[in-house]
Amino acid sequence: MNKIAFYGTIYSGDYKVVAAILKNWLKTEDLDIKIRLSGEEIVYENEQIYLYSYNSVTVEGVPPNFLLEGNMSATLDEVKVLLQQLWQLCQEQNITSSFEYVEVTEDGDEVTEQFYIE
């Protein structure tokens, strides 16, 4: 069975804000948050979704942000709705975000074009 891989950026450097958005989106309190010397990591996994988010390296002129990557056992249409919900939660906090998703095989080979939510 193919999965949907997703990637994205949430333009906030505050892991507490990002974690609150992700908790609301995933409807869970069970995020694994690790504070590292190089930044924070947020991980969530259940039988349907795997999510890894981390504070990206700060580059001068680029706003602080968290990168997201993961996969879902769902259809392209279901993932589109879910990522639109995440985008909306970011908008409500006045946080810019963007996401992309693509159907992949178990080996990670892309089998559809990439779709974007910005």
PDB file of N, CA, C and O in Angstrom, residues 7-82:
ATOM      1  N   TYR A   7       5.782  17.349   3.483  1.00  0.00           N
ATOM      2  CA  TYR A   7       6.890  18.201   3.905  1.00  0.00           C
ATOM      3  C   TYR A   7       6.328  19.600   4.095  1.00  0.00           C
ATOM      4  O   TYR A   7       5.346  19.962   3.457  1.00  0.00           O
ATOM      5  N   GLY A   8       6.968  20.372   4.951  1.00  0.00           N
ATOM      6  CA  GLY A   8       6.457  21.722   5.122  1.00  0.00           C
ATOM      7  C   GLY A   8       7.350  22.585   5.973  1.00  0.00           C
ATOM      8  O   GLY A   8       8.352  22.133   6.530  1.00  0.00           O
ATOM      9  N   THR A   9       6.944  23.847   6.058  1.00  0.00           N
ATOM     10  CA  THR A   9       7.653  24.835   6.857  1.00  0.00           C
ATOM     11  C   THR A   9       6.636  25.661   7.620  1.00  0.00           C
ATOM     12  O   THR A   9       5.639  26.107   7.053  1.00  0.00           O
ATOM     13  N   ILE A  10       6.893  25.825   8.909  1.00  0.00           N
ATOM     14  CA  ILE A  10       6.114  26.732   9.742  1.00  0.00           C
ATOM     15  C   ILE A  10       7.083  27.817  10.205  1.00  0.00           C
ATOM     16  O   ILE A  10       8.073  27.527  10.876  1.00  0.00           O
ATOM     17  N   TYR A  11       6.808  29.067   9.819  1.00  0.00           N
ATOM     18  CA  TYR A  11       7.741  30.164  10.070  1.00  0.00           C
ATOM     19  C   TYR A  11       7.550  30.740  11.465  1.00  0.00           C
ATOM     20  O   TYR A  11       7.027  31.835  11.641  1.00  0.00           O
ATOM     21  N   SER A  12       8.001  29.959  12.432  1.00  0.00           N
ATOM     22  CA  SER A  12       8.065  30.393  13.823  1.00  0.00           C
ATOM     23  C   SER A  12       9.296  29.737  14.426  1.00  0.00           C
ATOM     24  O   SER A  12       9.572  28.564  14.155  1.00  0.00           O
ATOM     25  N   GLY A  13      10.014  30.467  15.233  1.00  0.00           N
ATOM     26  CA  GLY A  13      11.166  29.901  15.910  1.00  0.00           C
ATOM     27  C   GLY A  13      10.837  29.420  17.313  1.00  0.00           C
ATOM     28  O   GLY A  13      11.701  28.912  18.012  1.00  0.00           O
ATOM     29  N   ASP A  14       9.586  29.561  17.713  1.00  0.00           N
ATOM     30  CA  ASP A  14       9.156  29.205  19.074  1.00  0.00           C
ATOM     31  C   ASP A  14       8.551  27.808  19.080  1.00  0.00           C
ATOM     32  O   ASP A  14       7.444  27.603  18.595  1.00  0.00           O
ATOM     33  N   TYR A  15       9.288  26.858  19.638  1.00  0.00           N
ATOM     34  CA  TYR A  15       8.810  25.473  19.617  1.00  0.00           C
ATOM     35  C   TYR A  15       7.512  25.302  20.396  1.00  0.00           C
ATOM     36  O   TYR A  15       6.705  24.427  20.067  1.00  0.00           O
ATOM     37  N   LYS A  16       7.271  26.140  21.395  1.00  0.00           N
ATOM     38  CA  LYS A  16       6.029  26.026  22.164  1.00  0.00           C
ATOM     39  C   LYS A  16       4.825  26.387  21.295  1.00  0.00           C
ATOM     40  O   LYS A  16       3.781  25.737  21.381  1.00  0.00           O
ATOM     41  N   VAL A  17       4.967  27.393  20.464  1.00  0.00           N
ATOM     42  CA  VAL A  17       3.894  27.791  19.550  1.00  0.00           C
ATOM     43  C   VAL A  17       3.667  26.690  18.518  1.00  0.00           C
ATOM     44  O   VAL A  17       2.526  26.293  18.251  1.00  0.00           O
ATOM     45  N   VAL A  18       4.746  26.187  17.934  1.00  0.00           N
ATOM     46  CA  VAL A  18       4.631  25.123  16.929  1.00  0.00           C
ATOM     47  C   VAL A  18       4.019  23.876  17.553  1.00  0.00           C
ATOM     48  O   VAL A  18       3.128  23.248  16.977  1.00  0.00           O
ATOM     49  N   ALA A  19       4.464  23.516  18.750  1.00  0.00           N
ATOM     50  CA  ALA A  19       3.914  22.331  19.427  1.00  0.00           C
ATOM     51  C   ALA A  19       2.418  22.504  19.699  1.00  0.00           C
ATOM     52  O   ALA A  19       1.639  21.561  19.525  1.00  0.00           O
ATOM     53  N   ALA A  20       2.009  23.699  20.110  1.00  0.00           N
ATOM     54  CA  ALA A  20       0.582  23.942  20.374  1.00  0.00           C
ATOM     55  C   ALA A  20      -0.237  23.792  19.091  1.00  0.00           C
ATOM     56  O   ALA A  20      -1.325  23.194  19.112  1.00  0.00           O
ATOM     57  N   ILE A  21       0.276  24.302  17.986  1.00  0.00           N
ATOM     58  CA  ILE A  21      -0.421  24.154  16.701  1.00  0.00           C
ATOM     59  C   ILE A  21      -0.516  22.683  16.327  1.00  0.00           C
ATOM     60  O   ILE A  21      -1.581  22.199  15.922  1.00  0.00           O
ATOM     61  N   LEU A  22       0.575  21.949  16.465  1.00  0.00           N
ATOM     62  CA  LEU A  22       0.575  20.525  16.105  1.00  0.00           C
ATOM     63  C   LEU A  22      -0.333  19.708  17.017  1.00  0.00           C
ATOM     64  O   LEU A  22      -1.031  18.800  16.553  1.00  0.00           O
ATOM     65  N   LYS A  23      -0.360  20.030  18.313  1.00  0.00           N
ATOM     66  CA  LYS A  23      -1.263  19.336  19.236  1.00  0.00           C
ATOM     67  C   LYS A  23      -2.715  19.554  18.835  1.00  0.00           C
ATOM     68  O   LYS A  23      -3.521  18.620  18.838  1.00  0.00           O
ATOM     69  N   ASN A  24      -3.042  20.784  18.478  1.00  0.00           N
ATOM     70  CA  ASN A  24      -4.394  21.102  18.045  1.00  0.00           C
ATOM     71  C   ASN A  24      -4.727  20.358  16.760  1.00  0.00           C
ATOM     72  O   ASN A  24      -5.803  19.777  16.619  1.00  0.00           O
ATOM     73  N   TRP A  25      -3.811  20.354  15.813  1.00  0.00           N
ATOM     74  CA  TRP A  25      -4.010  19.696  14.526  1.00  0.00           C
ATOM     75  C   TRP A  25      -4.175  18.189  14.679  1.00  0.00           C
ATOM     76  O   TRP A  25      -5.079  17.588  14.102  1.00  0.00           O
ATOM     77  N   LEU A  26      -3.299  17.581  15.467  1.00  0.00           N
ATOM     78  CA  LEU A  26      -3.315  16.127  15.639  1.00  0.00           C
ATOM     79  C   LEU A  26      -4.313  15.672  16.707  1.00  0.00           C
ATOM     80  O   LEU A  26      -4.534  14.479  16.868  1.00  0.00           O
ATOM     81  N   LYS A  27      -4.855  16.623  17.446  1.00  0.00           N
ATOM     82  CA  LYS A  27      -5.801  16.339  18.531  1.00  0.00           C
ATOM     83  C   LYS A  27      -5.198  15.355  19.539  1.00  0.00           C
ATOM     84  O   LYS A  27      -5.767  14.325  19.870  1.00  0.00           O
ATOM     85  N   THR A  28      -4.001  15.729  20.017  1.00  0.00           N
ATOM     86  CA  THR A  28      -3.283  14.895  20.969  1.00  0.00           C
ATOM     87  C   THR A  28      -2.397  15.755  21.863  1.00  0.00           C
ATOM     88  O   THR A  28      -2.031  16.861  21.496  1.00  0.00           O
ATOM     89  N   GLU A  29      -2.063  15.226  23.001  1.00  0.00           N
ATOM     90  CA  GLU A  29      -1.076  15.840  23.888  1.00  0.00           C
ATOM     91  C   GLU A  29       0.228  15.044  23.862  1.00  0.00           C
ATOM     92  O   GLU A  29       1.184  15.389  24.543  1.00  0.00           O
ATOM     93  N   ASP A  30       0.256  13.970  23.076  1.00  0.00           N
ATOM     94  CA  ASP A  30       1.362  13.015  23.099  1.00  0.00           C
ATOM     95  C   ASP A  30       2.478  13.328  22.109  1.00  0.00           C
ATOM     96  O   ASP A  30       2.923  12.452  21.380  1.00  0.00           O
ATOM     97  N   LEU A  31       2.936  14.554  22.079  1.00  0.00           N
ATOM     98  CA  LEU A  31       4.077  14.892  21.243  1.00  0.00           C
ATOM     99  C   LEU A  31       5.352  14.613  22.024  1.00  0.00           C
ATOM    100  O   LEU A  31       5.431  14.891  23.217  1.00  0.00           O
ATOM    101  N   ASP A  32       6.333  14.077  21.359  1.00  0.00           N
ATOM    102  CA  ASP A  32       7.649  13.857  21.962  1.00  0.00           C
ATOM    103  C   ASP A  32       8.504  15.074  21.604  1.00  0.00           C
ATOM    104  O   ASP A  32       8.896  15.240  20.446  1.00  0.00           O
ATOM    105  N   ILE A  33       8.770  15.928  22.588  1.00  0.00           N
ATOM    106  CA  ILE A  33       9.526  17.156  22.355  1.00  0.00           C
ATOM    107  C   ILE A  33      10.892  17.012  23.006  1.00  0.00           C
ATOM    108  O   ILE A  33      10.999  16.709  24.189  1.00  0.00           O
ATOM    109  N   LYS A  34      11.938  17.215  22.195  1.00  0.00           N
ATOM    110  CA  LYS A  34      13.310  17.131  22.698  1.00  0.00           C
ATOM    111  C   LYS A  34      13.991  18.471  22.484  1.00  0.00           C
ATOM    112  O   LYS A  34      13.920  19.042  21.399  1.00  0.00           O
ATOM    113  N   ILE A  35      14.650  18.950  23.533  1.00  0.00           N
ATOM    114  CA  ILE A  35      15.404  20.194  23.452  1.00  0.00           C
ATOM    115  C   ILE A  35      16.866  19.801  23.249  1.00  0.00           C
ATOM    116  O   ILE A  35      17.456  19.129  24.089  1.00  0.00           O
ATOM    117  N   ARG A  36      17.423  20.186  22.129  1.00  0.00           N
ATOM    118  CA  ARG A  36      18.807  19.846  21.786  1.00  0.00           C
ATOM    119  C   ARG A  36      19.643  21.132  21.741  1.00  0.00           C
ATOM    120  O   ARG A  36      19.098  22.234  21.650  1.00  0.00           O
ATOM    121  N   LEU A  37      20.955  20.970  21.749  1.00  0.00           N
ATOM    122  CA  LEU A  37      21.833  22.135  21.624  1.00  0.00           C
ATOM    123  C   LEU A  37      21.621  22.854  20.301  1.00  0.00           C
ATOM    124  O   LEU A  37      21.716  24.071  20.215  1.00  0.00           O
ATOM    125  N   SER A  38      21.289  22.092  19.271  1.00  0.00           N
ATOM    126  CA  SER A  38      21.116  22.681  17.939  1.00  0.00           C
ATOM    127  C   SER A  38      19.677  23.118  17.667  1.00  0.00           C
ATOM    128  O   SER A  38      19.371  23.586  16.584  1.00  0.00           O
ATOM    129  N   GLY A  39      18.779  22.957  18.636  1.00  0.00           N
ATOM    130  CA  GLY A  39      17.388  23.353  18.443  1.00  0.00           C
ATOM    131  C   GLY A  39      16.448  22.300  18.989  1.00  0.00           C
ATOM    132  O   GLY A  39      16.861  21.344  19.627  1.00  0.00           O
ATOM    133  N   GLU A  40      15.192  22.476  18.720  1.00  0.00           N
ATOM    134  CA  GLU A  40      14.172  21.579  19.264  1.00  0.00           C
ATOM    135  C   GLU A  40      13.660  20.628  18.187  1.00  0.00           C
ATOM    136  O   GLU A  40      13.658  20.960  17.000  1.00  0.00           O
ATOM    137  N   GLU A  41      13.220  19.449  18.640  1.00  0.00           N
ATOM    138  CA  GLU A  41      12.625  18.443  17.763  1.00  0.00           C
ATOM    139  C   GLU A  41      11.272  18.048  18.321  1.00  0.00           C
ATOM    140  O   GLU A  41      11.109  17.922  19.532  1.00  0.00           O
ATOM    141  N   ILE A  42      10.317  17.830  17.429  1.00  0.00           N
ATOM    142  CA  ILE A  42       8.991  17.382  17.823  1.00  0.00           C
ATOM    143  C   ILE A  42       8.664  16.147  16.985  1.00  0.00           C
ATOM    144  O   ILE A  42       8.767  16.193  15.756  1.00  0.00           O
ATOM    145  N   VAL A  43       8.281  15.071  17.655  1.00  0.00           N
ATOM    146  CA  VAL A  43       7.968  13.826  16.964  1.00  0.00           C
ATOM    147  C   VAL A  43       6.602  13.329  17.432  1.00  0.00           C
ATOM    148  O   VAL A  43       6.273  13.410  18.616  1.00  0.00           O
ATOM    149  N   TYR A  44       5.837  12.829  16.486  1.00  0.00           N
ATOM    150  CA  TYR A  44       4.561  12.197  16.803  1.00  0.00           C
ATOM    151  C   TYR A  44       4.396  11.000  15.881  1.00  0.00           C
ATOM    152  O   TYR A  44       4.701  11.082  14.691  1.00  0.00           O
ATOM    153  N   GLU A  45       3.909   9.899  16.451  1.00  0.00           N
ATOM    154  CA  GLU A  45       3.686   8.710  15.632  1.00  0.00           C
ATOM    155  C   GLU A  45       2.524   7.903  16.189  1.00  0.00           C
ATOM    156  O   GLU A  45       2.405   7.722  17.397  1.00  0.00           O
ATOM    157  N   ASN A  46       1.658   7.478  15.289  1.00  0.00           N
ATOM    158  CA  ASN A  46       0.640   6.490  15.623  1.00  0.00           C
ATOM    159  C   ASN A  46       0.499   5.567  14.418  1.00  0.00           C
ATOM    160  O   ASN A  46       1.326   5.620  13.503  1.00  0.00           O
ATOM    161  N   GLU A  47      -0.530   4.733  14.397  1.00  0.00           N
ATOM    162  CA  GLU A  47      -0.660   3.759  13.313  1.00  0.00           C
ATOM    163  C   GLU A  47      -0.945   4.404  11.958  1.00  0.00           C
ATOM    164  O   GLU A  47      -0.744   3.795  10.918  1.00  0.00           O
ATOM    165  N   GLN A  48      -1.361   5.673  11.939  1.00  0.00           N
ATOM    166  CA  GLN A  48      -1.746   6.313  10.687  1.00  0.00           C
ATOM    167  C   GLN A  48      -0.784   7.417  10.227  1.00  0.00           C
ATOM    168  O   GLN A  48      -0.732   7.725   9.049  1.00  0.00           O
ATOM    169  N   ILE A  49      -0.026   7.991  11.155  1.00  0.00           N
ATOM    170  CA  ILE A  49       0.814   9.137  10.796  1.00  0.00           C
ATOM    171  C   ILE A  49       2.150   9.087  11.523  1.00  0.00           C
ATOM    172  O   ILE A  49       2.244   8.646  12.672  1.00  0.00           O
ATOM    173  N   TYR A  50       3.180   9.533  10.823  1.00  0.00           N
ATOM    174  CA  TYR A  50       4.490   9.781  11.423  1.00  0.00           C
ATOM    175  C   TYR A  50       4.845  11.221  11.087  1.00  0.00           C
ATOM    176  O   TYR A  50       4.771  11.638   9.924  1.00  0.00           O
ATOM    177  N   LEU A  51       5.222  11.999  12.103  1.00  0.00           N
ATOM    178  CA  LEU A  51       5.572  13.405  11.921  1.00  0.00           C
ATOM    179  C   LEU A  51       6.872  13.694  12.650  1.00  0.00           C
ATOM    180  O   LEU A  51       7.032  13.341  13.820  1.00  0.00           O
ATOM    181  N   TYR A  52       7.794  14.332  11.964  1.00  0.00           N
ATOM    182  CA  TYR A  52       9.042  14.799  12.551  1.00  0.00           C
ATOM    183  C   TYR A  52       9.186  16.267  12.188  1.00  0.00           C
ATOM    184  O   TYR A  52       9.110  16.635  11.014  1.00  0.00           O
ATOM    185  N   SER A  53       9.362  17.115  13.187  1.00  0.00           N
ATOM    186  CA  SER A  53       9.514  18.542  12.974  1.00  0.00           C
ATOM    187  C   SER A  53      10.725  19.021  13.769  1.00  0.00           C
ATOM    188  O   SER A  53      10.950  18.583  14.892  1.00  0.00           O
ATOM    189  N   TYR A  54      11.487  19.923  13.174  1.00  0.00           N
ATOM    190  CA  TYR A  54      12.680  20.395  13.859  1.00  0.00           C
ATOM    191  C   TYR A  54      12.969  21.845  13.503  1.00  0.00           C
ATOM    192  O   TYR A  54      12.605  22.320  12.431  1.00  0.00           O
ATOM    193  N   ASN A  55      13.623  22.506  14.434  1.00  0.00           N
ATOM    194  CA  ASN A  55      14.028  23.893  14.267  1.00  0.00           C
ATOM    195  C   ASN A  55      15.170  23.905  13.273  1.00  0.00           C
ATOM    196  O   ASN A  55      16.217  23.332  13.521  1.00  0.00           O
ATOM    197  N   SER A  56      14.964  24.545  12.120  1.00  0.00           N
ATOM    198  CA  SER A  56      16.000  24.522  11.088  1.00  0.00           C
ATOM    199  C   SER A  56      17.137  25.471  11.453  1.00  0.00           C
ATOM    200  O   SER A  56      16.993  26.350  12.296  1.00  0.00           O
ATOM    201  N   VAL A  57      18.248  25.279  10.808  1.00  0.00           N
ATOM    202  CA  VAL A  57      19.427  26.099  11.045  1.00  0.00           C
ATOM    203  C   VAL A  57      19.099  27.549  10.706  1.00  0.00           C
ATOM    204  O   VAL A  57      18.508  27.839   9.670  1.00  0.00           O
ATOM    205  N   THR A  58      19.470  28.440  11.584  1.00  0.00           N
ATOM    206  CA  THR A  58      19.194  29.856  11.379  1.00  0.00           C
ATOM    207  C   THR A  58      20.194  30.430  10.376  1.00  0.00           C
ATOM    208  O   THR A  58      21.401  30.290  10.533  1.00  0.00           O
ATOM    209  N   VAL A  59      19.671  31.038   9.341  1.00  0.00           N
ATOM    210  CA  VAL A  59      20.482  31.679   8.319  1.00  0.00           C
ATOM    211  C   VAL A  59      20.106  33.158   8.305  1.00  0.00           C
ATOM    212  O   VAL A  59      18.920  33.489   8.341  1.00  0.00           O
ATOM    213  N   GLU A  60      21.103  34.017   8.234  1.00  0.00           N
ATOM    214  CA  GLU A  60      20.832  35.451   8.239  1.00  0.00           C
ATOM    215  C   GLU A  60      19.908  35.814   7.079  1.00  0.00           C
ATOM    216  O   GLU A  60      20.085  35.373   5.948  1.00  0.00           O
ATOM    217  N   GLY A  61      18.881  36.577   7.388  1.00  0.00           N
ATOM    218  CA  GLY A  61      17.940  37.011   6.375  1.00  0.00           C
ATOM    219  C   GLY A  61      16.759  36.069   6.188  1.00  0.00           C
ATOM    220  O   GLY A  61      15.818  36.392   5.476  1.00  0.00           O
ATOM    221  N   VAL A  62      16.800  34.889   6.813  1.00  0.00           N
ATOM    222  CA  VAL A  62      15.696  33.924   6.715  1.00  0.00           C
ATOM    223  C   VAL A  62      15.019  33.859   8.077  1.00  0.00           C
ATOM    224  O   VAL A  62      15.686  33.665   9.095  1.00  0.00           O
ATOM    225  N   PRO A  63      13.702  34.036   8.129  1.00  0.00           N
ATOM    226  CA  PRO A  63      13.029  33.996   9.423  1.00  0.00           C
ATOM    227  C   PRO A  63      13.171  32.620  10.074  1.00  0.00           C
ATOM    228  O   PRO A  63      13.259  31.608   9.381  1.00  0.00           O
ATOM    229  N   PRO A  64      13.191  32.568  11.409  1.00  0.00           N
ATOM    230  CA  PRO A  64      13.268  31.285  12.087  1.00  0.00           C
ATOM    231  C   PRO A  64      12.080  30.415  11.686  1.00  0.00           C
ATOM    232  O   PRO A  64      10.985  30.919  11.453  1.00  0.00           O
ATOM    233  N   ASN A  65      12.322  29.119  11.591  1.00  0.00           N
ATOM    234  CA  ASN A  65      11.238  28.236  11.171  1.00  0.00           C
ATOM    235  C   ASN A  65      11.450  26.810  11.636  1.00  0.00           C
ATOM    236  O   ASN A  65      12.542  26.430  12.031  1.00  0.00           O
ATOM    237  N   PHE A  66      10.369  26.071  11.581  1.00  0.00           N
ATOM    238  CA  PHE A  66      10.386  24.637  11.840  1.00  0.00           C
ATOM    239  C   PHE A  66      10.066  23.924  10.540  1.00  0.00           C
ATOM    240  O   PHE A  66       9.119  24.291   9.836  1.00  0.00           O
ATOM    241  N   LEU A  67      10.878  22.943  10.210  1.00  0.00           N
ATOM    242  CA  LEU A  67      10.615  22.105   9.050  1.00  0.00           C
ATOM    243  C   LEU A  67       9.848  20.876   9.517  1.00  0.00           C
ATOM    244  O   LEU A  67      10.059  20.387  10.626  1.00  0.00           O
ATOM    245  N   LEU A  68       8.942  20.399   8.676  1.00  0.00           N
ATOM    246  CA  LEU A  68       8.161  19.202   8.973  1.00  0.00           C
ATOM    247  C   LEU A  68       8.384  18.192   7.866  1.00  0.00           C
ATOM    248  O   LEU A  68       8.542  18.554   6.705  1.00  0.00           O
ATOM    249  N   GLU A  69       8.374  16.935   8.247  1.00  0.00           N
ATOM    250  CA  GLU A  69       8.363  15.858   7.268  1.00  0.00           C
ATOM    251  C   GLU A  69       7.671  14.671   7.909  1.00  0.00           C
ATOM    252  O   GLU A  69       7.638  14.538   9.131  1.00  0.00           O
ATOM    253  N   GLY A  70       7.093  13.850   7.082  1.00  0.00           N
ATOM    254  CA  GLY A  70       6.421  12.678   7.610  1.00  0.00           C
ATOM    255  C   GLY A  70       5.644  11.966   6.535  1.00  0.00           C
ATOM    256  O   GLY A  70       5.801  12.245   5.344  1.00  0.00           O
ATOM    257  N   ASN A  71       4.802  11.051   6.981  1.00  0.00           N
ATOM    258  CA  ASN A  71       3.962  10.327   6.043  1.00  0.00           C
ATOM    259  C   ASN A  71       2.669   9.919   6.723  1.00  0.00           C
ATOM    260  O   ASN A  71       2.593   9.865   7.944  1.00  0.00           O
ATOM    261  N   MET A  72       1.663   9.673   5.888  1.00  0.00           N
ATOM    262  CA  MET A  72       0.343   9.279   6.370  1.00  0.00           C
ATOM    263  C   MET A  72      -0.173   8.112   5.545  1.00  0.00           C
ATOM    264  O   MET A  72       0.086   8.035   4.344  1.00  0.00           O
ATOM    265  N   SER A  73      -0.910   7.244   6.189  1.00  0.00           N
ATOM    266  CA  SER A  73      -1.671   6.214   5.495  1.00  0.00           C
ATOM    267  C   SER A  73      -3.043   6.809   5.225  1.00  0.00           C
ATOM    268  O   SER A  73      -3.920   6.771   6.078  1.00  0.00           O
ATOM    269  N   ALA A  74      -3.185   7.406   4.059  1.00  0.00           N
ATOM    270  CA  ALA A  74      -4.422   8.092   3.694  1.00  0.00           C
ATOM    271  C   ALA A  74      -4.409   8.315   2.192  1.00  0.00           C
ATOM    272  O   ALA A  74      -3.405   8.051   1.528  1.00  0.00           O
ATOM    273  N   THR A  75      -5.513   8.830   1.679  1.00  0.00           N
ATOM    274  CA  THR A  75      -5.569   9.175   0.262  1.00  0.00           C
ATOM    275  C   THR A  75      -5.026  10.578   0.055  1.00  0.00           C
ATOM    276  O   THR A  75      -4.898  11.352   1.018  1.00  0.00           O
ATOM    277  N   LEU A  76      -4.738  10.921  -1.182  1.00  0.00           N
ATOM    278  CA  LEU A  76      -4.292  12.279  -1.490  1.00  0.00           C
ATOM    279  C   LEU A  76      -5.322  13.310  -1.049  1.00  0.00           C
ATOM    280  O   LEU A  76      -4.967  14.348  -0.484  1.00  0.00           O
ATOM    281  N   ASP A  77      -6.601  13.024  -1.283  1.00  0.00           N
ATOM    282  CA  ASP A  77      -7.652  13.971  -0.887  1.00  0.00           C
ATOM    283  C   ASP A  77      -7.723  14.144   0.624  1.00  0.00           C
ATOM    284  O   ASP A  77      -7.918  15.261   1.120  1.00  0.00           O
ATOM    285  N   GLU A  78      -7.562  13.063   1.375  1.00  0.00           N
ATOM    286  CA  GLU A  78      -7.593  13.154   2.843  1.00  0.00           C
ATOM    287  C   GLU A  78      -6.421  13.973   3.361  1.00  0.00           C
ATOM    288  O   GLU A  78      -6.575  14.808   4.255  1.00  0.00           O
ATOM    289  N   VAL A  79      -5.251  13.752   2.791  1.00  0.00           N
ATOM    290  CA  VAL A  79      -4.066  14.495   3.228  1.00  0.00           C
ATOM    291  C   VAL A  79      -4.202  15.975   2.869  1.00  0.00           C
ATOM    292  O   VAL A  79      -3.831  16.847   3.648  1.00  0.00           O
ATOM    293  N   LYS A  80      -4.775  16.248   1.709  1.00  0.00           N
ATOM    294  CA  LYS A  80      -5.001  17.645   1.316  1.00  0.00           C
ATOM    295  C   LYS A  80      -5.853  18.357   2.361  1.00  0.00           C
ATOM    296  O   LYS A  80      -5.519  19.460   2.801  1.00  0.00           O
ATOM    297  N   VAL A  81      -6.942  17.728   2.794  1.00  0.00           N
ATOM    298  CA  VAL A  81      -7.824  18.326   3.803  1.00  0.00           C
ATOM    299  C   VAL A  81      -7.064  18.533   5.120  1.00  0.00           C
ATOM    300  O   VAL A  81      -7.137  19.600   5.738  1.00  0.00           O
ATOM    301  N   LEU A  82      -6.307  17.530   5.538  1.00  0.00           N
ATOM    302  CA  LEU A  82      -5.577  17.632   6.804  1.00  0.00           C
ATOM    303  C   LEU A  82      -4.523  18.736   6.757  1.00  0.00           C
ATOM    304  O   LEU A  82      -4.374  19.512   7.712  1.00  0.00           O
TER     305      LEU A  82
END
